[in-house]
PDB file of C-alpha atoms in Angstrom:
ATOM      1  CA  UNK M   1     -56.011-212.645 -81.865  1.00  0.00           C
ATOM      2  CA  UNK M   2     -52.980-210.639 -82.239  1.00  0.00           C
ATOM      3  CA  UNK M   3     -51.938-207.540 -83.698  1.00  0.00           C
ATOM      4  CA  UNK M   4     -48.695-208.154 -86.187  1.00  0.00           C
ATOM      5  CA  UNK M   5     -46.111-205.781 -88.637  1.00  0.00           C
ATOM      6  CA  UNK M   6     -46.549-205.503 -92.172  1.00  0.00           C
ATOM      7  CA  UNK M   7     -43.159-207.568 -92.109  1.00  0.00           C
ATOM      8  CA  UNK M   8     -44.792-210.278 -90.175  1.00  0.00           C
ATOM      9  CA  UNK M   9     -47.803-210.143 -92.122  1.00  0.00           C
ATOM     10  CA  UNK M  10     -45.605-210.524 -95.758  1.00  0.00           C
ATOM     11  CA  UNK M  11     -43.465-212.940 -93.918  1.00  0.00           C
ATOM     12  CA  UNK M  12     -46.982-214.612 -93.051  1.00  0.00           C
ATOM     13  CA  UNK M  13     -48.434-214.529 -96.248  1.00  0.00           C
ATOM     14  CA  UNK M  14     -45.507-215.961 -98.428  1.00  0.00           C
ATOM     15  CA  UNK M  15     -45.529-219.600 -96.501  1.00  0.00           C
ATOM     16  CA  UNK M  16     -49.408-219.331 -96.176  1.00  0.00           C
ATOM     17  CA  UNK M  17     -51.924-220.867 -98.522  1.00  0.00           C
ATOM     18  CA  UNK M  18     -54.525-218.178 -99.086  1.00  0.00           C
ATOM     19  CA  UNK M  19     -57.838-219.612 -99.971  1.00  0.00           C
ATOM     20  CA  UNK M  20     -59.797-216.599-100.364  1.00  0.00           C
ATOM     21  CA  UNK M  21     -58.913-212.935-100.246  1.00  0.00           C
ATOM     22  CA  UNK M  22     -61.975-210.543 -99.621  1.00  0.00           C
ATOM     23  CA  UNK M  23     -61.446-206.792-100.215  1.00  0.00           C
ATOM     24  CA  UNK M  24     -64.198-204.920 -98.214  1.00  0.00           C
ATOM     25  CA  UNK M  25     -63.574-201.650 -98.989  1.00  0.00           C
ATOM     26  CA  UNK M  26     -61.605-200.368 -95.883  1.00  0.00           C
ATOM     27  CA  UNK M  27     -59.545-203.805 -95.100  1.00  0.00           C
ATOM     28  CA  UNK M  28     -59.063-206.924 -97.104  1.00  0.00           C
ATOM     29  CA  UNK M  29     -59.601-210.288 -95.361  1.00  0.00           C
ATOM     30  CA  UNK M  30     -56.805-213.420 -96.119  1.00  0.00           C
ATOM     31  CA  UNK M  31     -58.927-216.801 -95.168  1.00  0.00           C
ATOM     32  CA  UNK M  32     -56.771-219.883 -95.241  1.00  0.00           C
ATOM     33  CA  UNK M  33     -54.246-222.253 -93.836  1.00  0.00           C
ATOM     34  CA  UNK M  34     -50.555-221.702 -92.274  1.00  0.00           C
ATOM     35  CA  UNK M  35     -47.648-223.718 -92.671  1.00  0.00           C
ATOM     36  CA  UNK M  36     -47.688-225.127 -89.207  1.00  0.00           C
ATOM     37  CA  UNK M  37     -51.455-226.067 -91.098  1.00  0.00           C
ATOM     38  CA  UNK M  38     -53.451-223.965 -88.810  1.00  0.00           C
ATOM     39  CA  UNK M  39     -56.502-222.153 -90.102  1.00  0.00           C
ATOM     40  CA  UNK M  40     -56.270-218.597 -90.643  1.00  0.00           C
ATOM     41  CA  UNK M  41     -58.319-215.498 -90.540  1.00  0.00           C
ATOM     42  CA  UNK M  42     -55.832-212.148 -91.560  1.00  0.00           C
ATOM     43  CA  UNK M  43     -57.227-208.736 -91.668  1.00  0.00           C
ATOM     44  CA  UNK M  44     -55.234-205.887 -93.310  1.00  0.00           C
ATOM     45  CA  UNK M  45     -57.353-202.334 -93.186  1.00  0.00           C
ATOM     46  CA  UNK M  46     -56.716-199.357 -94.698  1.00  0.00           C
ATOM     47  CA  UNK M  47     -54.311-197.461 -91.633  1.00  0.00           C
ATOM     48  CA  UNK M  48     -51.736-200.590 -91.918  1.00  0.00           C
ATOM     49  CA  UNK M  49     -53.133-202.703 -89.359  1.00  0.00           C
ATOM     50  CA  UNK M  50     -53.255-206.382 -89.233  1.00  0.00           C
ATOM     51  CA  UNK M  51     -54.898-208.976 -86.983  1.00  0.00           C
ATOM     52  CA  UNK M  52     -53.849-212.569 -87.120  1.00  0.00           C
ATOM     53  CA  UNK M  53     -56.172-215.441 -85.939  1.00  0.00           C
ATOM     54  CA  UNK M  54     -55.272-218.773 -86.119  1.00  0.00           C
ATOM     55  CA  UNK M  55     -57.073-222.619 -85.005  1.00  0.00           C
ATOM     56  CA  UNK M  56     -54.944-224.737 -82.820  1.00  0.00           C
TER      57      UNK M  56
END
């Protein structure tokens, strides 16, 4: 797990394929696939923050 920039996360996001986008209330939760074709888990919460996962 890693901690990444909002640049890094929009820079993330725009070559991702997002399969499902959960909004929680205090973060919202990207689920999908990279496009090295890794599985994803992104969490954005409400301070800014975001936390990247991925599968190898």
């Amino acid at each position: 797990m890693q901690q990444i920039s909002l640049e890094q996360t929009a820079t993330y996001l725009e070559s991702a394929t997002v399969e499902q986008s959960i909004d929680t209330g205090h973060a919202i939760i990207h689920v999908g696939t990279s496009e090295a074709g890794h599985r994803f888990v992104l969490v954005n919460d409400a301070q800014g923050n975001t936390m990247l996962t991925e599968s190898l």
